Amino acid sequence: MTNLLWYGRIETTLARAKEVRSIAERLVTLAIREHGNTVAATKEYHNDKGQIVKLDVVNDTPSKLHVRRLMMAYLYEMPHARLDDETKKEYRERTKENNHPLIEKMFREYGPKYAKRNAEKNSAGGYTRIYKLGPRRGDAAERVLIEMV
C-alpha cells in the first residue's frame, strides 16, 4: 500500500492488488476532498530577547487533521531519499520541516492532480490500474502490476 502511493506502481499478486486498490482509492478520495482545507493563522511567541514575534502559519482544519490521522493508520513512514550530491547537513535541513513525507505527497500531489482530473472527466474514482503479467514461477500465482493512473 505505502509503496504504491510512494513509487506510483508495484508488482504483486492479483489478490493483494485487489485489496490494495480498494484502500488506495479510498485514501486518494479523502486526499481529494481535504487537500485545500487549511486555515491561515497568526502565531505569537517571545524570542530570546523577550520581544513578541508574530508569525503567519497555515494550519489544517479539524476535518483535514482527522483525514491525516486516518492515513497515518494505514500508511507507514517512508523516509526521503538522500540525493547523490547532498551532504548530511543539507539532507537534514531539507527534510526537517516534513515529518510525514507520504502524507504530504497525498495532499500536495495526488489531491490536486486527481481533483483536476475528476473535474475534467466529470467523474470520480478509477485512480489505479491493474495489468496482468502472467503466472509467477514456482507457485503459479497470478502476477500483476498495479499503478496509479
PDB file of C-alpha atoms in Angstrom:
ATOM      1  CA  MET A   1       0.000   0.000   0.000  1.00  0.00           C
ATOM      2  CA  THR A   2       2.610   2.524   1.071  1.00  0.00           C
ATOM      3  CA  ASN A   3       4.975   1.623  -1.765  1.00  0.00           C
ATOM      4  CA  LEU A   4       2.194   2.002  -4.334  1.00  0.00           C
ATOM      5  CA  LEU A   5       1.483   5.553  -3.195  1.00  0.00           C
ATOM      6  CA  TRP A   6       5.173   6.450  -2.795  1.00  0.00           C
ATOM      7  CA  TYR A   7       6.564   4.973  -6.033  1.00  0.00           C
ATOM      8  CA  GLY A   8       3.378   5.014  -8.125  1.00  0.00           C
ATOM      9  CA  ARG A   9       3.477   1.314  -9.053  1.00  0.00           C
ATOM     10  CA  ILE A  10       4.221  -2.089  -7.553  1.00  0.00           C
ATOM     11  CA  GLU A  11       4.283  -5.683  -8.754  1.00  0.00           C
ATOM     12  CA  THR A  12       2.334  -8.133  -6.610  1.00  0.00           C
ATOM     13  CA  THR A  13      -0.250 -10.924  -6.779  1.00  0.00           C
ATOM     14  CA  LEU A  14      -3.788 -10.387  -8.033  1.00  0.00           C
ATOM     15  CA  ALA A  15      -5.435 -10.954  -4.639  1.00  0.00           C
ATOM     16  CA  ARG A  16      -3.167  -8.443  -2.909  1.00  0.00           C
ATOM     17  CA  ALA A  17      -3.610  -5.915  -5.710  1.00  0.00           C
ATOM     18  CA  LYS A  18      -7.392  -6.031  -5.400  1.00  0.00           C
ATOM     19  CA  GLU A  19      -7.143  -5.380  -1.669  1.00  0.00           C
ATOM     20  CA  VAL A  20      -4.592  -2.583  -2.103  1.00  0.00           C
ATOM     21  CA  ARG A  21      -6.708  -0.990  -4.833  1.00  0.00           C
ATOM     22  CA  SER A  22      -9.741  -0.539  -2.583  1.00  0.00           C
ATOM     23  CA  ILE A  23      -7.726   1.050   0.224  1.00  0.00           C
ATOM     24  CA  ALA A  24      -5.692   3.264  -2.127  1.00  0.00           C
ATOM     25  CA  GLU A  25      -8.824   4.538  -3.877  1.00  0.00           C
ATOM     26  CA  ARG A  26     -10.379   5.390  -0.514  1.00  0.00           C
ATOM     27  CA  LEU A  27      -7.285   7.274   0.690  1.00  0.00           C
ATOM     28  CA  VAL A  28      -6.936   9.205  -2.573  1.00  0.00           C
ATOM     29  CA  THR A  29     -10.610  10.179  -2.367  1.00  0.00           C
ATOM     30  CA  LEU A  30     -10.029  11.516   1.141  1.00  0.00           C
ATOM     31  CA  ALA A  31      -6.970  13.457  -0.072  1.00  0.00           C
ATOM     32  CA  ILE A  32      -9.017  14.985  -2.908  1.00  0.00           C
ATOM     33  CA  ARG A  33     -11.767  16.045  -0.540  1.00  0.00           C
ATOM     34  CA  GLU A  34      -9.449  17.616   2.060  1.00  0.00           C
ATOM     35  CA  HIS A  35      -6.354  18.854   0.174  1.00  0.00           C
ATOM     36  CA  GLY A  36      -7.430  22.513   0.258  1.00  0.00           C
ATOM     37  CA  ASN A  37      -8.861  22.670   3.772  1.00  0.00           C
ATOM     38  CA  THR A  38      -6.411  24.927   5.579  1.00  0.00           C
ATOM     39  CA  VAL A  39      -6.735  27.984   7.784  1.00  0.00           C
ATOM     40  CA  ALA A  40      -4.303  30.905   7.930  1.00  0.00           C
ATOM     41  CA  ALA A  41      -3.434  31.894  11.487  1.00  0.00           C
ATOM     42  CA  THR A  42      -1.063  34.263  13.264  1.00  0.00           C
ATOM     43  CA  LYS A  43       1.141  32.770  15.932  1.00  0.00           C
ATOM     44  CA  GLU A  44       2.736  34.971  18.582  1.00  0.00           C
ATOM     45  CA  TYR A  45       5.737  33.932  20.623  1.00  0.00           C
ATOM     46  CA  HIS A  46       8.570  35.516  22.601  1.00  0.00           C
ATOM     47  CA  ASN A  47      12.040  35.311  21.128  1.00  0.00           C
ATOM     48  CA  ASP A  48      15.217  35.034  23.206  1.00  0.00           C
ATOM     49  CA  LYS A  49      15.304  38.842  23.704  1.00  0.00           C
ATOM     50  CA  GLY A  50      11.796  38.861  25.160  1.00  0.00           C
ATOM     51  CA  GLN A  51      10.203  40.548  22.163  1.00  0.00           C
ATOM     52  CA  ILE A  52       6.852  39.421  20.806  1.00  0.00           C
ATOM     53  CA  VAL A  53       7.233  37.999  17.315  1.00  0.00           C
ATOM     54  CA  LYS A  54       4.254  37.372  15.038  1.00  0.00           C
ATOM     55  CA  LEU A  55       4.452  34.548  12.547  1.00  0.00           C
ATOM     56  CA  ASP A  56       1.875  33.709   9.880  1.00  0.00           C
ATOM     57  CA  VAL A  57       1.242  29.951   9.716  1.00  0.00           C
ATOM     58  CA  VAL A  58      -1.114  27.691   7.786  1.00  0.00           C
ATOM     59  CA  ASN A  59      -2.946  25.139   9.923  1.00  0.00           C
ATOM     60  CA  ASP A  60      -5.109  22.172   8.972  1.00  0.00           C
ATOM     61  CA  THR A  61      -8.827  22.325   9.622  1.00  0.00           C
ATOM     62  CA  PRO A  62     -10.171  19.689  12.047  1.00  0.00           C
ATOM     63  CA  SER A  63     -11.535  17.595   9.163  1.00  0.00           C
ATOM     64  CA  LYS A  64      -8.156  17.576   7.377  1.00  0.00           C
ATOM     65  CA  LEU A  65      -6.404  16.651  10.610  1.00  0.00           C
ATOM     66  CA  HIS A  66      -8.815  13.723  11.009  1.00  0.00           C
ATOM     67  CA  VAL A  67      -8.083  12.538   7.459  1.00  0.00           C
ATOM     68  CA  ARG A  68      -4.331  12.918   8.082  1.00  0.00           C
ATOM     69  CA  ARG A  69      -4.628  10.652  11.125  1.00  0.00           C
ATOM     70  CA  LEU A  70      -6.703   8.104   9.187  1.00  0.00           C
ATOM     71  CA  MET A  71      -3.968   7.978   6.542  1.00  0.00           C
ATOM     72  CA  MET A  72      -1.297   7.523   9.194  1.00  0.00           C
ATOM     73  CA  ALA A  73      -3.193   4.476  10.464  1.00  0.00           C
ATOM     74  CA  TYR A  74      -2.923   2.777   7.048  1.00  0.00           C
ATOM     75  CA  LEU A  75       0.458   4.001   5.817  1.00  0.00           C
ATOM     76  CA  TYR A  76       3.890   3.618   7.336  1.00  0.00           C
ATOM     77  CA  GLU A  77       6.673   6.179   7.150  1.00  0.00           C
ATOM     78  CA  MET A  78       8.779   6.437   4.004  1.00  0.00           C
ATOM     79  CA  PRO A  79      11.950   8.484   4.519  1.00  0.00           C
ATOM     80  CA  HIS A  80      13.038  10.994   1.910  1.00  0.00           C
ATOM     81  CA  ALA A  81      15.725   9.656  -0.391  1.00  0.00           C
ATOM     82  CA  ARG A  82      19.057  11.359   0.018  1.00  0.00           C
ATOM     83  CA  LEU A  83      20.269  12.965  -3.199  1.00  0.00           C
ATOM     84  CA  ASP A  84      23.619  11.889  -4.670  1.00  0.00           C
ATOM     85  CA  ASP A  85      25.410  15.218  -4.260  1.00  0.00           C
ATOM     86  CA  GLU A  86      23.743  16.113  -0.963  1.00  0.00           C
ATOM     87  CA  THR A  87      25.639  16.273   2.323  1.00  0.00           C
ATOM     88  CA  LYS A  88      24.196  15.001   5.576  1.00  0.00           C
ATOM     89  CA  LYS A  89      23.621  18.555   6.805  1.00  0.00           C
ATOM     90  CA  GLU A  90      21.816  19.575   3.604  1.00  0.00           C
ATOM     91  CA  TYR A  91      19.645  16.446   3.769  1.00  0.00           C
ATOM     92  CA  ARG A  92      18.683  17.174   7.385  1.00  0.00           C
ATOM     93  CA  GLU A  93      17.890  20.803   6.529  1.00  0.00           C
ATOM     94  CA  ARG A  94      15.736  19.793   3.545  1.00  0.00           C
ATOM     95  CA  THR A  95      13.734  17.186   5.469  1.00  0.00           C
ATOM     96  CA  LYS A  96      13.366  18.764   8.920  1.00  0.00           C
ATOM     97  CA  GLU A  97      10.052  20.514   8.146  1.00  0.00           C
ATOM     98  CA  ASN A  98       8.349  17.436   6.698  1.00  0.00           C
ATOM     99  CA  ASN A  99       7.745  14.736   9.313  1.00  0.00           C
ATOM    100  CA  HIS A 100       5.406  12.620   7.176  1.00  0.00           C
ATOM    101  CA  PRO A 101       6.508  12.847   3.533  1.00  0.00           C
ATOM    102  CA  LEU A 102       3.987  10.340   2.153  1.00  0.00           C
ATOM    103  CA  ILE A 103       1.035  12.076   3.814  1.00  0.00           C
ATOM    104  CA  GLU A 104       2.246  15.403   2.407  1.00  0.00           C
ATOM    105  CA  LYS A 105       2.594  13.812  -1.026  1.00  0.00           C
ATOM    106  CA  MET A 106      -1.025  12.672  -0.807  1.00  0.00           C
ATOM    107  CA  PHE A 107      -2.248  16.215  -0.061  1.00  0.00           C
ATOM    108  CA  ARG A 108       0.171  18.161  -2.288  1.00  0.00           C
ATOM    109  CA  GLU A 109       0.406  15.916  -5.364  1.00  0.00           C
ATOM    110  CA  TYR A 110      -2.382  13.347  -5.538  1.00  0.00           C
ATOM    111  CA  GLY A 111      -5.142  15.568  -4.138  1.00  0.00           C
ATOM    112  CA  PRO A 112      -4.852  18.431  -6.666  1.00  0.00           C
ATOM    113  CA  LYS A 113      -3.927  16.111  -9.558  1.00  0.00           C
ATOM    114  CA  TYR A 114      -6.948  13.841  -9.217  1.00  0.00           C
ATOM    115  CA  ALA A 115      -9.305  16.700  -8.282  1.00  0.00           C
ATOM    116  CA  LYS A 116      -8.421  18.344 -11.598  1.00  0.00           C
ATOM    117  CA  ARG A 117      -8.866  15.007 -13.400  1.00  0.00           C
ATOM    118  CA  ASN A 118     -12.280  14.486 -11.792  1.00  0.00           C
ATOM    119  CA  ALA A 119     -13.396  17.974 -12.835  1.00  0.00           C
ATOM    120  CA  GLU A 120     -12.266  17.430 -16.436  1.00  0.00           C
ATOM    121  CA  LYS A 121     -13.813  13.971 -16.811  1.00  0.00           C
ATOM    122  CA  ASN A 122     -16.849  14.822 -14.660  1.00  0.00           C
ATOM    123  CA  SER A 123     -16.466  11.555 -12.762  1.00  0.00           C
ATOM    124  CA  ALA A 124     -14.749  10.214  -9.660  1.00  0.00           C
ATOM    125  CA  GLY A 125     -12.750   7.091  -8.864  1.00  0.00           C
ATOM    126  CA  GLY A 126     -10.543   4.923 -11.031  1.00  0.00           C
ATOM    127  CA  TYR A 127      -7.240   6.186  -9.658  1.00  0.00           C
ATOM    128  CA  THR A 128      -5.451   2.825 -10.014  1.00  0.00           C
ATOM    129  CA  ARG A 129      -4.894   0.451 -12.916  1.00  0.00           C
ATOM    130  CA  ILE A 130      -4.083  -3.286 -12.808  1.00  0.00           C
ATOM    131  CA  TYR A 131      -2.144  -5.064 -15.585  1.00  0.00           C
ATOM    132  CA  LYS A 132      -1.909  -8.865 -15.534  1.00  0.00           C
ATOM    133  CA  LEU A 133       1.630 -10.138 -16.101  1.00  0.00           C
ATOM    134  CA  GLY A 134       1.054 -13.891 -16.125  1.00  0.00           C
ATOM    135  CA  PRO A 135       1.746 -16.656 -13.611  1.00  0.00           C
ATOM    136  CA  ARG A 136       4.635 -16.446 -11.180  1.00  0.00           C
ATOM    137  CA  ARG A 137       7.304 -19.093 -11.498  1.00  0.00           C
ATOM    138  CA  GLY A 138       7.263 -21.542  -8.617  1.00  0.00           C
ATOM    139  CA  ASP A 139       3.714 -21.337  -7.292  1.00  0.00           C
ATOM    140  CA  ALA A 140       1.894 -20.110 -10.436  1.00  0.00           C
ATOM    141  CA  ALA A 141       0.229 -17.222  -8.600  1.00  0.00           C
ATOM    142  CA  GLU A 142      -1.119 -14.553 -10.962  1.00  0.00           C
ATOM    143  CA  ARG A 143       1.336 -11.625 -11.038  1.00  0.00           C
ATOM    144  CA  VAL A 144       0.009  -8.131 -11.668  1.00  0.00           C
ATOM    145  CA  LEU A 145       1.334  -4.605 -11.933  1.00  0.00           C
ATOM    146  CA  ILE A 146      -0.804  -2.087 -10.056  1.00  0.00           C
ATOM    147  CA  GLU A 147      -0.127   1.577 -10.717  1.00  0.00           C
ATOM    148  CA  MET A 148      -1.577   4.987 -10.068  1.00  0.00           C
ATOM    149  CA  VAL A 149      -3.212   6.407 -13.209  1.00  0.00           C
TER     150      VAL A 149
END
